[in-house]
Amino acid sequence: MISFDRFTVDLDRRQLTHGGREVHISSKAFELLVMLAGARPKVLSKKELHKRLWPTTFVAEANLSNLVAEIRKALGDRARAPLFIRTAHGFGYAFCGDATTVAGAQVRPDQPVCWIEWGRMRFPLSIGEHVIGRDEDVEIRLDASTVSRRHAQLIVKPNRTLLQDCGSKNGTFRGNERVTSSTPLADGDAIRIGSVLVTFHMRSPAGTTQTAANTAT
């Protein structure tokens, strides 16, 4: 957890609270807040933030500034007299408030803890929710006709990753098993999204990757 002023950022629950009451922000805004607070007081460039937030999708530069505005509104912050989020004009953004990181998850949420591979493409996954689909704004975009616009999602936690189907037309499978509820994944699991086959990988506690022989037939 990260605490500042009367705010708390709960990394496990993906929740921002103020005085114990939840403050709603979007998933992307939460990820951006965690990135900035975790790197404090370092300024993160717009290029780096775009790469982390939208690793495989081109988005307009305004998307990032809109997320910053959303965070500032949630925190009651102002761009011209920032208490928490400072703009480094022409470069990027930084968290400028006093914050304390409380021991919890051992993995930093802004760093990839697992990933999906599709052919030569690799989608890094940090702690949080990642939608798989054909829409341009999803985190894992698979441009195939059998993939629904918002087909499935991965929920990455410090100690496990869950796969869920999002009511897709052609189904989501782990190996040969159709996913009908939250399904835990293991390193090397084969996942079928419609007719698209991808592979899930995760880091071992020691930082090395051990691949299980779990493949679809």
PDB file of C-alpha atoms in Angstrom:
ATOM      1  CA  MET A   1       0.000   0.000   0.000  1.00  0.00           C
ATOM      2  CA  ILE A   2       1.011   3.589  -0.610  1.00  0.00           C
ATOM      3  CA  SER A   3      -0.238   6.262   1.791  1.00  0.00           C
ATOM      4  CA  PHE A   4      -0.151  10.051   1.392  1.00  0.00           C
ATOM      5  CA  ASP A   5      -2.141  12.807   3.079  1.00  0.00           C
ATOM      6  CA  ARG A   6      -5.394  10.960   3.971  1.00  0.00           C
ATOM      7  CA  PHE A   7      -5.256   8.843   0.818  1.00  0.00           C
ATOM      8  CA  THR A   8      -4.339   5.162   0.601  1.00  0.00           C
ATOM      9  CA  VAL A   9      -3.585   3.245  -2.586  1.00  0.00           C
ATOM     10  CA  ASP A  10      -4.311  -0.436  -1.923  1.00  0.00           C
ATOM     11  CA  LEU A  11      -2.361  -2.395  -4.536  1.00  0.00           C
ATOM     12  CA  ASP A  12      -3.955  -5.777  -3.820  1.00  0.00           C
ATOM     13  CA  ARG A  13      -7.524  -4.479  -3.962  1.00  0.00           C
ATOM     14  CA  ARG A  14      -6.755  -1.912  -6.683  1.00  0.00           C
ATOM     15  CA  GLN A  15      -8.565   0.660  -4.600  1.00  0.00           C
ATOM     16  CA  LEU A  16      -8.009   4.335  -3.804  1.00  0.00           C
ATOM     17  CA  THR A  17      -9.478   5.515  -0.510  1.00  0.00           C
ATOM     18  CA  HIS A  18      -9.637   8.841   1.306  1.00  0.00           C
ATOM     19  CA  GLY A  19     -10.163   8.660   5.046  1.00  0.00           C
ATOM     20  CA  GLY A  20     -11.327   5.071   4.608  1.00  0.00           C
ATOM     21  CA  ARG A  21     -13.904   5.915   1.915  1.00  0.00           C
ATOM     22  CA  GLU A  22     -13.405   4.675  -1.633  1.00  0.00           C
ATOM     23  CA  VAL A  23     -12.593   7.209  -4.336  1.00  0.00           C
ATOM     24  CA  HIS A  24     -13.523   5.916  -7.782  1.00  0.00           C
ATOM     25  CA  ILE A  25     -11.019   6.214 -10.617  1.00  0.00           C
ATOM     26  CA  SER A  26     -10.695   4.203 -13.815  1.00  0.00           C
ATOM     27  CA  SER A  27      -8.382   1.205 -14.064  1.00  0.00           C
ATOM     28  CA  LYS A  28      -5.885   3.061 -16.282  1.00  0.00           C
ATOM     29  CA  ALA A  29      -5.877   6.084 -13.978  1.00  0.00           C
ATOM     30  CA  PHE A  30      -5.165   3.795 -11.021  1.00  0.00           C
ATOM     31  CA  GLU A  31      -2.242   2.197 -12.886  1.00  0.00           C
ATOM     32  CA  LEU A  32      -0.840   5.625 -13.717  1.00  0.00           C
ATOM     33  CA  LEU A  33      -1.146   6.797 -10.104  1.00  0.00           C
ATOM     34  CA  VAL A  34       0.709   3.689  -8.914  1.00  0.00           C
ATOM     35  CA  MET A  35       3.460   4.214 -11.491  1.00  0.00           C
ATOM     36  CA  LEU A  36       4.018   7.835 -10.502  1.00  0.00           C
ATOM     37  CA  ALA A  37       3.797   7.240  -6.748  1.00  0.00           C
ATOM     38  CA  GLY A  38       6.065   4.194  -6.990  1.00  0.00           C
ATOM     39  CA  ALA A  39       8.734   6.145  -8.895  1.00  0.00           C
ATOM     40  CA  ARG A  40       8.539   9.293  -6.708  1.00  0.00           C
ATOM     41  CA  PRO A  41      10.097  11.819  -6.936  1.00  0.00           C
ATOM     42  CA  LYS A  42      11.434  10.809 -10.344  1.00  0.00           C
ATOM     43  CA  VAL A  43       9.814  12.375 -13.395  1.00  0.00           C
ATOM     44  CA  LEU A  44       8.517   9.732 -15.807  1.00  0.00           C
ATOM     45  CA  SER A  45       8.509  10.762 -19.449  1.00  0.00           C
ATOM     46  CA  LYS A  46       5.325  10.762 -21.508  1.00  0.00           C
ATOM     47  CA  LYS A  47       6.960   8.261 -23.845  1.00  0.00           C
ATOM     48  CA  GLU A  48       7.696   5.847 -20.992  1.00  0.00           C
ATOM     49  CA  LEU A  49       4.200   6.206 -19.534  1.00  0.00           C
ATOM     50  CA  HIS A  50       2.586   5.573 -22.922  1.00  0.00           C
ATOM     51  CA  LYS A  51       4.723   2.467 -23.343  1.00  0.00           C
ATOM     52  CA  ARG A  52       3.689   1.100 -19.938  1.00  0.00           C
ATOM     53  CA  LEU A  53       0.006   1.969 -20.160  1.00  0.00           C
ATOM     54  CA  TRP A  54      -0.585   1.045 -23.805  1.00  0.00           C
ATOM     55  CA  PRO A  55       2.296  -1.297 -24.744  1.00  0.00           C
ATOM     56  CA  THR A  56       0.805  -2.560 -28.011  1.00  0.00           C
ATOM     57  CA  THR A  57      -1.713   0.119 -28.961  1.00  0.00           C
ATOM     58  CA  PHE A  58      -1.215   3.581 -30.447  1.00  0.00           C
ATOM     59  CA  VAL A  59      -3.294   6.191 -28.636  1.00  0.00           C
ATOM     60  CA  ALA A  60      -3.501   9.964 -28.884  1.00  0.00           C
ATOM     61  CA  GLU A  61      -1.323  11.994 -26.520  1.00  0.00           C
ATOM     62  CA  ALA A  62      -4.493  13.453 -25.009  1.00  0.00           C
ATOM     63  CA  ASN A  63      -5.295  10.055 -23.475  1.00  0.00           C
ATOM     64  CA  LEU A  64      -2.435  10.470 -21.011  1.00  0.00           C
ATOM     65  CA  SER A  65      -3.286  14.061 -20.086  1.00  0.00           C
ATOM     66  CA  ASN A  66      -6.909  12.997 -19.578  1.00  0.00           C
ATOM     67  CA  LEU A  67      -5.799  10.328 -17.104  1.00  0.00           C
ATOM     68  CA  VAL A  68      -3.692  12.887 -15.235  1.00  0.00           C
ATOM     69  CA  ALA A  69      -6.710  15.217 -15.076  1.00  0.00           C
ATOM     70  CA  GLU A  70      -8.835  12.340 -13.749  1.00  0.00           C
ATOM     71  CA  ILE A  71      -6.296  11.596 -10.995  1.00  0.00           C
ATOM     72  CA  ARG A  72      -6.032  15.263 -10.026  1.00  0.00           C
ATOM     73  CA  LYS A  73      -9.803  15.548  -9.784  1.00  0.00           C
ATOM     74  CA  ALA A  74      -9.974  12.441  -7.567  1.00  0.00           C
ATOM     75  CA  LEU A  75      -7.217  13.813  -5.295  1.00  0.00           C
ATOM     76  CA  GLY A  76      -8.508  17.373  -5.244  1.00  0.00           C
ATOM     77  CA  ASP A  77      -5.242  18.484  -6.827  1.00  0.00           C
ATOM     78  CA  ARG A  78      -4.578  21.416  -9.173  1.00  0.00           C
ATOM     79  CA  ALA A  79      -2.171  21.586 -12.096  1.00  0.00           C
ATOM     80  CA  ARG A  80      -0.988  25.129 -11.312  1.00  0.00           C
ATOM     81  CA  ALA A  81      -0.421  24.481  -7.605  1.00  0.00           C
ATOM     82  CA  PRO A  82       0.166  20.728  -7.409  1.00  0.00           C
ATOM     83  CA  LEU A  83       0.190  18.873  -4.107  1.00  0.00           C
ATOM     84  CA  PHE A  84       0.591  15.398  -5.593  1.00  0.00           C
ATOM     85  CA  ILE A  85       0.977  15.308  -9.405  1.00  0.00           C
ATOM     86  CA  ARG A  86       3.508  17.705 -10.945  1.00  0.00           C
ATOM     87  CA  THR A  87       3.844  18.405 -14.645  1.00  0.00           C
ATOM     88  CA  ALA A  88       7.364  18.565 -16.051  1.00  0.00           C
ATOM     89  CA  HIS A  89       6.458  20.706 -19.049  1.00  0.00           C
ATOM     90  CA  GLY A  90       7.489  19.264 -22.357  1.00  0.00           C
ATOM     91  CA  PHE A  91       8.618  16.004 -20.761  1.00  0.00           C
ATOM     92  CA  GLY A  92       6.296  14.130 -18.385  1.00  0.00           C
ATOM     93  CA  TYR A  93       4.857  13.859 -14.883  1.00  0.00           C
ATOM     94  CA  ALA A  94       5.997  13.146 -11.332  1.00  0.00           C
ATOM     95  CA  PHE A  95       4.463  12.453  -7.930  1.00  0.00           C
ATOM     96  CA  CYS A  96       5.549  15.365  -5.719  1.00  0.00           C
ATOM     97  CA  GLY A  97       3.744  14.642  -2.441  1.00  0.00           C
ATOM     98  CA  ASP A  98       5.092  12.985   0.704  1.00  0.00           C
ATOM     99  CA  ALA A  99       4.146   9.320   0.618  1.00  0.00           C
ATOM    100  CA  THR A 100       4.873   6.150   2.563  1.00  0.00           C
ATOM    101  CA  THR A 101       5.008   2.662   1.133  1.00  0.00           C
ATOM    102  CA  VAL A 102       3.613   0.078   3.550  1.00  0.00           C
ATOM    103  CA  ALA A 103       5.029  -3.445   3.287  1.00  0.00           C
ATOM    104  CA  GLY A 104       2.688  -5.774   1.449  1.00  0.00           C
ATOM    105  CA  ALA A 105       3.090  -7.382  -1.913  1.00  0.00           C
ATOM    106  CA  GLN A 106       6.727  -8.099  -2.724  1.00  0.00           C
ATOM    107  CA  VAL A 107       6.270  -7.309  -6.408  1.00  0.00           C
ATOM    108  CA  ARG A 108       5.989  -3.702  -7.551  1.00  0.00           C
ATOM    109  CA  PRO A 109       2.688  -3.285  -9.409  1.00  0.00           C
ATOM    110  CA  ASP A 110       4.234  -1.219 -12.183  1.00  0.00           C
ATOM    111  CA  GLN A 111       6.608  -4.026 -13.163  1.00  0.00           C
ATOM    112  CA  PRO A 112       5.596  -7.021 -15.292  1.00  0.00           C
ATOM    113  CA  VAL A 113       5.124 -10.165 -13.202  1.00  0.00           C
ATOM    114  CA  CYS A 114       3.815 -12.309 -16.055  1.00  0.00           C
ATOM    115  CA  TRP A 115       3.144 -12.076 -19.766  1.00  0.00           C
ATOM    116  CA  ILE A 116       1.168 -13.457 -22.695  1.00  0.00           C
ATOM    117  CA  GLU A 117       2.878 -14.616 -25.876  1.00  0.00           C
ATOM    118  CA  TRP A 118       1.175 -14.708 -29.267  1.00  0.00           C
ATOM    119  CA  GLY A 119       3.622 -15.801 -31.931  1.00  0.00           C
ATOM    120  CA  ARG A 120       6.439 -13.264 -31.748  1.00  0.00           C
ATOM    121  CA  MET A 121       4.338 -10.767 -29.845  1.00  0.00           C
ATOM    122  CA  ARG A 122       4.701 -10.432 -26.078  1.00  0.00           C
ATOM    123  CA  PHE A 123       2.254  -8.610 -23.789  1.00  0.00           C
ATOM    124  CA  PRO A 124       3.757  -7.755 -20.352  1.00  0.00           C
ATOM    125  CA  LEU A 125       1.238  -7.867 -17.498  1.00  0.00           C
ATOM    126  CA  SER A 126       1.577  -5.865 -14.289  1.00  0.00           C
ATOM    127  CA  ILE A 127      -0.633  -6.292 -11.236  1.00  0.00           C
ATOM    128  CA  GLY A 128      -4.227  -5.396 -12.134  1.00  0.00           C
ATOM    129  CA  GLU A 129      -6.898  -6.229 -14.705  1.00  0.00           C
ATOM    130  CA  HIS A 130      -6.082  -6.686 -18.386  1.00  0.00           C
ATOM    131  CA  VAL A 131      -8.809  -7.086 -21.016  1.00  0.00           C
ATOM    132  CA  ILE A 132      -8.177  -9.320 -24.030  1.00  0.00           C
ATOM    133  CA  GLY A 133     -10.072  -8.581 -27.216  1.00  0.00           C
ATOM    134  CA  ARG A 134     -10.313  -6.968 -30.626  1.00  0.00           C
ATOM    135  CA  ASP A 135     -11.119  -3.411 -29.472  1.00  0.00           C
ATOM    136  CA  GLU A 136      -8.386  -0.842 -29.966  1.00  0.00           C
ATOM    137  CA  ASP A 137      -8.482   0.290 -26.318  1.00  0.00           C
ATOM    138  CA  VAL A 138      -7.967  -3.101 -24.645  1.00  0.00           C
ATOM    139  CA  GLU A 139      -4.684  -4.001 -22.986  1.00  0.00           C
ATOM    140  CA  ILE A 140      -4.135  -7.218 -24.988  1.00  0.00           C
ATOM    141  CA  ARG A 141      -5.329  -6.703 -28.562  1.00  0.00           C
ATOM    142  CA  LEU A 142      -5.735  -9.795 -30.737  1.00  0.00           C
ATOM    143  CA  ASP A 143      -6.846  -8.707 -34.181  1.00  0.00           C
ATOM    144  CA  ALA A 144      -8.676 -11.837 -35.341  1.00  0.00           C
ATOM    145  CA  SER A 145     -12.243 -12.341 -36.557  1.00  0.00           C
ATOM    146  CA  THR A 146     -13.024 -15.061 -33.969  1.00  0.00           C
ATOM    147  CA  VAL A 147     -12.050 -12.784 -31.085  1.00  0.00           C
ATOM    148  CA  SER A 148     -14.804 -10.668 -29.519  1.00  0.00           C
ATOM    149  CA  ARG A 149     -14.254  -6.960 -28.961  1.00  0.00           C
ATOM    150  CA  ARG A 150     -13.904  -7.533 -25.211  1.00  0.00           C
ATOM    151  CA  HIS A 151     -13.395 -11.279 -25.131  1.00  0.00           C
ATOM    152  CA  ALA A 152     -11.769 -12.176 -21.796  1.00  0.00           C
ATOM    153  CA  GLN A 153      -9.708 -10.676 -19.011  1.00  0.00           C
ATOM    154  CA  LEU A 154      -6.721 -11.547 -16.868  1.00  0.00           C
ATOM    155  CA  ILE A 155      -6.695 -10.497 -13.219  1.00  0.00           C
ATOM    156  CA  VAL A 156      -3.068 -10.364 -12.090  1.00  0.00           C
ATOM    157  CA  LYS A 157      -2.445 -10.464  -8.338  1.00  0.00           C
ATOM    158  CA  PRO A 158       0.864 -10.667  -6.447  1.00  0.00           C
ATOM    159  CA  ASN A 159       0.390 -14.383  -5.781  1.00  0.00           C
ATOM    160  CA  ARG A 160      -1.737 -15.638  -8.693  1.00  0.00           C
ATOM    161  CA  THR A 161      -3.375 -14.793 -12.022  1.00  0.00           C
ATOM    162  CA  LEU A 162      -7.003 -15.536 -12.892  1.00  0.00           C
ATOM    163  CA  LEU A 163      -8.559 -15.909 -16.347  1.00  0.00           C
ATOM    164  CA  GLN A 164     -12.192 -14.923 -16.942  1.00  0.00           C
ATOM    165  CA  ASP A 165     -14.414 -14.993 -20.011  1.00  0.00           C
ATOM    166  CA  CYS A 166     -16.347 -11.789 -20.718  1.00  0.00           C
ATOM    167  CA  GLY A 167     -19.376 -13.380 -22.379  1.00  0.00           C
ATOM    168  CA  SER A 168     -17.536 -13.969 -25.646  1.00  0.00           C
ATOM    169  CA  LYS A 169     -19.241 -15.548 -28.670  1.00  0.00           C
ATOM    170  CA  ASN A 170     -16.581 -18.190 -29.378  1.00  0.00           C
ATOM    171  CA  GLY A 171     -15.458 -18.950 -25.829  1.00  0.00           C
ATOM    172  CA  THR A 172     -12.257 -18.880 -23.818  1.00  0.00           C
ATOM    173  CA  PHE A 173     -10.312 -22.071 -23.062  1.00  0.00           C
ATOM    174  CA  ARG A 174      -7.417 -23.037 -20.819  1.00  0.00           C
ATOM    175  CA  GLY A 175      -6.011 -26.030 -22.645  1.00  0.00           C
ATOM    176  CA  ASN A 176      -9.128 -28.011 -23.591  1.00  0.00           C
ATOM    177  CA  GLU A 177     -11.153 -26.728 -20.643  1.00  0.00           C
ATOM    178  CA  ARG A 178     -13.717 -24.036 -21.351  1.00  0.00           C
ATOM    179  CA  VAL A 179     -13.483 -21.121 -18.931  1.00  0.00           C
ATOM    180  CA  THR A 180     -16.866 -20.522 -17.266  1.00  0.00           C
ATOM    181  CA  SER A 181     -15.644 -18.947 -14.015  1.00  0.00           C
ATOM    182  CA  SER A 182     -12.471 -17.396 -12.623  1.00  0.00           C
ATOM    183  CA  THR A 183      -9.745 -19.901 -13.538  1.00  0.00           C
ATOM    184  CA  PRO A 184      -6.232 -19.792 -12.014  1.00  0.00           C
ATOM    185  CA  LEU A 185      -3.320 -20.008 -14.430  1.00  0.00           C
ATOM    186  CA  ALA A 186       0.058 -21.708 -14.181  1.00  0.00           C
ATOM    187  CA  ASP A 187       3.248 -20.918 -16.029  1.00  0.00           C
ATOM    188  CA  GLY A 188       3.125 -22.388 -19.537  1.00  0.00           C
ATOM    189  CA  ASP A 189      -0.673 -22.672 -19.744  1.00  0.00           C
ATOM    190  CA  ALA A 190      -2.075 -22.563 -23.259  1.00  0.00           C
ATOM    191  CA  ILE A 191      -5.056 -20.251 -23.629  1.00  0.00           C
ATOM    192  CA  ARG A 192      -7.409 -20.231 -26.612  1.00  0.00           C
ATOM    193  CA  ILE A 193      -9.228 -16.975 -27.288  1.00  0.00           C
ATOM    194  CA  GLY A 194     -11.731 -17.893 -29.993  1.00  0.00           C
ATOM    195  CA  SER A 195      -9.414 -19.594 -32.466  1.00  0.00           C
ATOM    196  CA  VAL A 196      -6.298 -17.690 -31.340  1.00  0.00           C
ATOM    197  CA  LEU A 197      -3.807 -19.660 -29.267  1.00  0.00           C
ATOM    198  CA  VAL A 198      -1.626 -17.751 -26.781  1.00  0.00           C
ATOM    199  CA  THR A 199       0.655 -18.882 -23.966  1.00  0.00           C
ATOM    200  CA  PHE A 200       0.774 -17.594 -20.400  1.00  0.00           C
ATOM    201  CA  HIS A 201       4.117 -17.206 -18.620  1.00  0.00           C
ATOM    202  CA  MET A 202       4.983 -15.973 -15.156  1.00  0.00           C
ATOM    203  CA  ARG A 203       8.115 -15.291 -13.166  1.00  0.00           C
ATOM    204  CA  SER A 204       9.079 -17.763 -10.492  1.00  0.00           C
ATOM    205  CA  PRO A 205       9.724 -16.459  -6.946  1.00  0.00           C
ATOM    206  CA  ALA A 206      13.458 -16.649  -7.594  1.00  0.00           C
ATOM    207  CA  GLY A 207      13.086 -14.540 -10.730  1.00  0.00           C
ATOM    208  CA  THR A 208      13.538 -17.378 -13.195  1.00  0.00           C
ATOM    209  CA  THR A 209      10.919 -18.836 -15.479  1.00  0.00           C
ATOM    210  CA  GLN A 210       9.980 -22.490 -15.338  1.00  0.00           C
ATOM    211  CA  THR A 211       7.765 -23.623 -18.171  1.00  0.00           C
ATOM    212  CA  ALA A 212       5.183 -26.297 -17.446  1.00  0.00           C
ATOM    213  CA  ALA A 213       4.275 -28.813 -20.115  1.00  0.00           C
ATOM    214  CA  ASN A 214       0.646 -27.737 -20.307  1.00  0.00           C
ATOM    215  CA  THR A 215      -0.390 -27.262 -23.920  1.00  0.00           C
ATOM    216  CA  ALA A 216      -3.605 -27.495 -25.872  1.00  0.00           C
ATOM    217  CA  THR A 217      -4.174 -30.279 -28.327  1.00  0.00           C
TER     218      THR A 217
END
